XYZ file of C-alpha atoms in Angstrom:
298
model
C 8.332 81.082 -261.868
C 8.063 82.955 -258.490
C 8.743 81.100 -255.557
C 7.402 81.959 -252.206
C 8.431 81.055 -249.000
C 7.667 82.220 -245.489
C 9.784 82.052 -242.380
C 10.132 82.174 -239.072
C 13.338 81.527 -237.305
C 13.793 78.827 -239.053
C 17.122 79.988 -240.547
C 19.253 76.637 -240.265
C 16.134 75.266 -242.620
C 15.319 78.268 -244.465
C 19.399 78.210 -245.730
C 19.040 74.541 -246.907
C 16.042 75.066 -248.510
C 17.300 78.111 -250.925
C 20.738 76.060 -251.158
C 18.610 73.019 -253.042
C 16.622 75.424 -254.875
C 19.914 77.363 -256.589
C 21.480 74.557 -257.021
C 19.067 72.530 -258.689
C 19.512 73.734 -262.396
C 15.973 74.639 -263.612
C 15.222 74.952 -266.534
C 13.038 77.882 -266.017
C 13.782 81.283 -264.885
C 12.937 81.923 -261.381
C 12.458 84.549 -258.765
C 12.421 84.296 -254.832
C 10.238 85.892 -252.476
C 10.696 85.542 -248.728
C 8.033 87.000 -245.960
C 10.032 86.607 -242.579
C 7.076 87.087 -239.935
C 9.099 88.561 -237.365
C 12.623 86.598 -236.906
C 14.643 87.400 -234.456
C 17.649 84.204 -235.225
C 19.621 86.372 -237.506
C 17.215 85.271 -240.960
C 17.676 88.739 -242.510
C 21.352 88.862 -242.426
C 22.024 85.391 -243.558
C 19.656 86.132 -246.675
C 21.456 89.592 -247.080
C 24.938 87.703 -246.982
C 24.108 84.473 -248.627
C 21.455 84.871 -250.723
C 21.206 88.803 -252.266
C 19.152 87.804 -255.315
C 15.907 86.770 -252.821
C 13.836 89.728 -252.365
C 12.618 89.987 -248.713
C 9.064 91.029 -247.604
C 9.691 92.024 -243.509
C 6.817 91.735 -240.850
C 7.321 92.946 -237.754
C 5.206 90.476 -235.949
C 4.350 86.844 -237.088
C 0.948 87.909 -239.354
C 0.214 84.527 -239.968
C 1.293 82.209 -243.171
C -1.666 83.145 -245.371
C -1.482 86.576 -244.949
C 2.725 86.407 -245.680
C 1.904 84.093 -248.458
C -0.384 86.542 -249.981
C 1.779 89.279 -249.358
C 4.893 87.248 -251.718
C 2.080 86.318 -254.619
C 0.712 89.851 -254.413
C 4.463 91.141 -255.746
C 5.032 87.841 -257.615
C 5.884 88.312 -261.209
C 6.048 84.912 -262.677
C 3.720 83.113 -264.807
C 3.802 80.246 -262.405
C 3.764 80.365 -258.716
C 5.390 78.090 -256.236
C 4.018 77.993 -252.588
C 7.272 76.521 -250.628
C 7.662 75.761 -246.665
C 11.298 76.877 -245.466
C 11.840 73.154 -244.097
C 11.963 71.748 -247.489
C 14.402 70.588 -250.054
C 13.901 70.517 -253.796
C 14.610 69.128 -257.199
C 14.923 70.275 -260.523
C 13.119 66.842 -262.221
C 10.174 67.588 -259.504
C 10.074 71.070 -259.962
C 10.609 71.507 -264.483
C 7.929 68.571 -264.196
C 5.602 70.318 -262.478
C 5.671 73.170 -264.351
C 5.430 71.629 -267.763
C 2.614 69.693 -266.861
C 1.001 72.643 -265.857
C 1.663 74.170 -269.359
C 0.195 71.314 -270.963
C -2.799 71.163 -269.079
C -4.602 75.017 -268.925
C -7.435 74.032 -266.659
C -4.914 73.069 -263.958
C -4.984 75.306 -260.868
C -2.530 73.381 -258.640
C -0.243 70.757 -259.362
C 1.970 68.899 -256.076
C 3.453 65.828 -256.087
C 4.711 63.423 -252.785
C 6.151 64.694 -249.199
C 9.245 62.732 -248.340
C 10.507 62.813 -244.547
C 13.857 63.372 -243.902
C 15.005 59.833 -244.752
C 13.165 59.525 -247.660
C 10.129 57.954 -246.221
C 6.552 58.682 -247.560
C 5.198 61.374 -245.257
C 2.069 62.636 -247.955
C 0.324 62.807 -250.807
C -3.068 64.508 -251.469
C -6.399 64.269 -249.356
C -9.902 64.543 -249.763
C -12.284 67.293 -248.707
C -12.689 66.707 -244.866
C -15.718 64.480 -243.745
C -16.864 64.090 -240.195
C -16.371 60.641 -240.343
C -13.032 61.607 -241.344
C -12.716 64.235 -238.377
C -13.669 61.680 -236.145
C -11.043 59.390 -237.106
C -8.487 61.223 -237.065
C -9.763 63.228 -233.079
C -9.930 59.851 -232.036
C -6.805 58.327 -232.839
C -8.728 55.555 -235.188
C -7.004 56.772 -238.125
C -3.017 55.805 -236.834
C -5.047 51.904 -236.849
C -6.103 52.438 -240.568
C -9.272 53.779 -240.520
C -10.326 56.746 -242.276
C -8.542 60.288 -242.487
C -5.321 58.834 -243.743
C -3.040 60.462 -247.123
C -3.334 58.505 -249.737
C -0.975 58.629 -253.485
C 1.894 56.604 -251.395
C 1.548 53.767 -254.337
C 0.001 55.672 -257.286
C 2.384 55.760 -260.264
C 0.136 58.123 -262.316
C -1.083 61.788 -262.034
C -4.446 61.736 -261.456
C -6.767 64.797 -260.372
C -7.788 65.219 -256.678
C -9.154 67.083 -253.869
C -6.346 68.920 -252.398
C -2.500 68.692 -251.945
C 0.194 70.274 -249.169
C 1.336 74.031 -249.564
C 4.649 72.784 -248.497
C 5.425 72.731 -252.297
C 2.530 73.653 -254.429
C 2.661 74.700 -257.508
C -0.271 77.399 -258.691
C -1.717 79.021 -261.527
C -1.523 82.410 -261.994
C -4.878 82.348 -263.719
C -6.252 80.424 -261.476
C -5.537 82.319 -258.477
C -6.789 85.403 -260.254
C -10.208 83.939 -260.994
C -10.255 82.336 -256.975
C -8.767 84.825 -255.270
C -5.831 84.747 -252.891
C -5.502 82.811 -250.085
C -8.318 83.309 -247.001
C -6.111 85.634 -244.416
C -8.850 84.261 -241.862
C -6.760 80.998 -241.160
C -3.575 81.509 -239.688
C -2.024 78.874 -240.324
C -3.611 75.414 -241.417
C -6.939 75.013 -243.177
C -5.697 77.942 -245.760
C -4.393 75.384 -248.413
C -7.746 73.042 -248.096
C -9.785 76.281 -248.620
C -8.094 77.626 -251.446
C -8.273 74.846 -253.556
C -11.851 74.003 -252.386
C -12.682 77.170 -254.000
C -10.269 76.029 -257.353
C -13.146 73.012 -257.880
C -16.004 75.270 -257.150
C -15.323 77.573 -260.271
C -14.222 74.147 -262.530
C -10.446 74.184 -262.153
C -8.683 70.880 -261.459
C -5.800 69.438 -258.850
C -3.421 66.972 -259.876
C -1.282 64.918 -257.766
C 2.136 63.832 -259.866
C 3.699 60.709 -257.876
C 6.776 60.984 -259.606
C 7.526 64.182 -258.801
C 8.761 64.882 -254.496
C 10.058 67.356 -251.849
C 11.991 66.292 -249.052
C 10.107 68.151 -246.518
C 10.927 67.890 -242.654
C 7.900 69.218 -240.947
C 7.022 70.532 -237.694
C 9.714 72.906 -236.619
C 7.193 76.220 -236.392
C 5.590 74.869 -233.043
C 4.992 72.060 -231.058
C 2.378 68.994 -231.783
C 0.516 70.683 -228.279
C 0.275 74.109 -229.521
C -0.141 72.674 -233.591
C -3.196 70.991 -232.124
C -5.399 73.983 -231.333
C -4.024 75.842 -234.579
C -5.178 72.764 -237.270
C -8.406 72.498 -234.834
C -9.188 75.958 -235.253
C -8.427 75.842 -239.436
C -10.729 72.741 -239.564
C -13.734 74.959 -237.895
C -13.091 78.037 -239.825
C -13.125 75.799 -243.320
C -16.729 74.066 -241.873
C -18.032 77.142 -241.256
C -17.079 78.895 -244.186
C -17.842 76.036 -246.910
C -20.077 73.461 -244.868
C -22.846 75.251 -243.613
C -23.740 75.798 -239.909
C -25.191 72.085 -239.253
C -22.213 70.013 -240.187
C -20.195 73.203 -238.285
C -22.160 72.931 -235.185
C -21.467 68.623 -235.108
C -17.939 69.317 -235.789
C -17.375 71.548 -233.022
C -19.535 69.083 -230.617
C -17.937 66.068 -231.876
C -13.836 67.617 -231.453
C -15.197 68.981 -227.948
C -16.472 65.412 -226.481
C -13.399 63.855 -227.790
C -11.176 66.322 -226.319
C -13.167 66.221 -222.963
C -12.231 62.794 -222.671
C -8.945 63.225 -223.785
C -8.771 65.036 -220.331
C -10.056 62.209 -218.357
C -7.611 60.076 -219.408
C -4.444 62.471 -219.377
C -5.793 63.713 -215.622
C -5.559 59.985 -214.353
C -1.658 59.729 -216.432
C -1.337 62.960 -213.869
C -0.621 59.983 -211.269
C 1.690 58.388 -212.554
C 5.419 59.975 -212.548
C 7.019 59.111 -216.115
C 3.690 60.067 -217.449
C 3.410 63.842 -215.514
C 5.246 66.442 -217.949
C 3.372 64.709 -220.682
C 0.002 64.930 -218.966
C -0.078 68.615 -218.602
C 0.838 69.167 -221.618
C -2.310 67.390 -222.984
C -4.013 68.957 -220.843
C -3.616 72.146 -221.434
C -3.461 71.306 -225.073
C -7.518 69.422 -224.802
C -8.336 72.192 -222.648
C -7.619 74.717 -225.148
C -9.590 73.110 -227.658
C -12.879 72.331 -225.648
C -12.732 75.986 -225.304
C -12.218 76.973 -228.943
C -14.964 74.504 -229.374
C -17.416 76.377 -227.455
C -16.871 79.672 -228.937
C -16.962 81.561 -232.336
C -12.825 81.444 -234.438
């Protein structure tokens, strides 16, 4: 198995991460490959001094995670390849379990299992393939009250194919990949995952969601939610266009842009009110940047 993971001055994670994956006693052979986009918190030398066996792929700039994922399974060797965030923590049960169900099941492109949070909570399981109605739940906040757009597999108990899982820990087919191609370098982050495996069911390969198998993953340490906003806004309108045609496109980008707009509204008036202020132009900024991506080609 190779396992790839990208960072980005994320060494205090990136070190846990590798700690849990040596010292989880798989049962199968594995090899590491880390693309750092660009660190500059010391990454290099603490895999140099800690960690001598993980092969390191060096950008000078941050290129993106599906270019610096592509880069690790373009040198992978391993019949089996594991996409793996650098704010994660592993198991060997999760891990051997993927990877033997993927042995016993050859038209299996991608095999994940639950996202824990830090304390062990249920943070996600697999989605469908976005809908607008879906988009429109989650823009609008509709989807925090139960409506639409949520993760689902929280109470499954058995695997069960679906749409599309997490790269935070995915588990791929070497086959599969071949047949489907790498992953899109077009999305820079976010959307990347969702695309690739979009393309698994359109040439007959299957998904599977295992629900006893997890990943502590902690999420979120990249960028901010303000920034993160314009980055899985932008991956949602590059998948539409690319797999949705330019109709559903066009009311995706109108329907995120009249949301946002009066997201503004109502973060201009919290502009009045003092606790409210650093907050406020944050979302500003943050709805601003996304009625403009909205109105222009990604």
């Amino acid at each position: 198995m190779s396992v790839i993971i990208v960072g980005m001055n994320n060494k205090g994670y990136l070190r846990q991460c590798l700690e849990s994956l040596w010292a989880a006693g798989l049962r199968s052979r594995f090899e590491v490959i880390a693309t750092d986009n660009g660190s500059t918190d010391g990454s290099q030398a603490m895999l140099a001094e800690n960690f001598p066996e993980v092969r390191l792929l060096q950008n000078e700039t941050n290129v993106g995670l599906s270019r610096a994922s592509n880069q690790g399974l373009a040198v992978a060797r391993g019949r089996h390849l594991l996409l793996l965030n650098d704010d994660t923590i592993v198991n060997a049960a999760s891990l051997d379990a993927m990877v033997e169900f993927m042995d016993l099941h050859p038209g299996v492109a991608a095999v994940g299992g639950r996202l824990l949070n830090g304390d062990g909570s249920f943070q996600a399981g697999y989605e469908r393939f976005p809908t607008l109605i879906d988009e429109f739940c989650i823009a609008s906040g509709l989807s925090r009250l139960g409506w639409g757009g949520c993760s689902a597999g929280e109470h499954d108990t058995e695997p069960k194919p679906v749409d599309w899982l997490g790269s935070a820990c995915l588990l791929l087919s070497r086959e599969a990949l071949a047949d489907a191609g790498l992953l899109d370098e077009e999305f820079f982050i976010y959307g990347d995952e969702v695309d690739l495996q979009y393309r698994f069911k359109k040439r007959g390969w299957q998904v599977y969601y295992l629900p006893q198998t997890y990943t502590i993953h902690f999420g979120g340490k990249s960028m901010n939610r303000w920034r993160r906003r314009r980055m899985v806004y932008r991956g949602k309108m590059l998948f539409y266009r690319k797999n949705y045609g330019q109709w559903r496109t066009a009311a995706l980008r109108v329907m995120l842009g009249v949301l946002s707009l009066a997201k503004v509204v109502v973060w201009a008036a919290g502009l009045a009110v003092p606790k409210f202020q650093s907050r406020a132009r944050q979302e500003l900024r943050s709805n601003f940047e996304v009625v403009r991506l909205c109105g222009r080609l990604v």
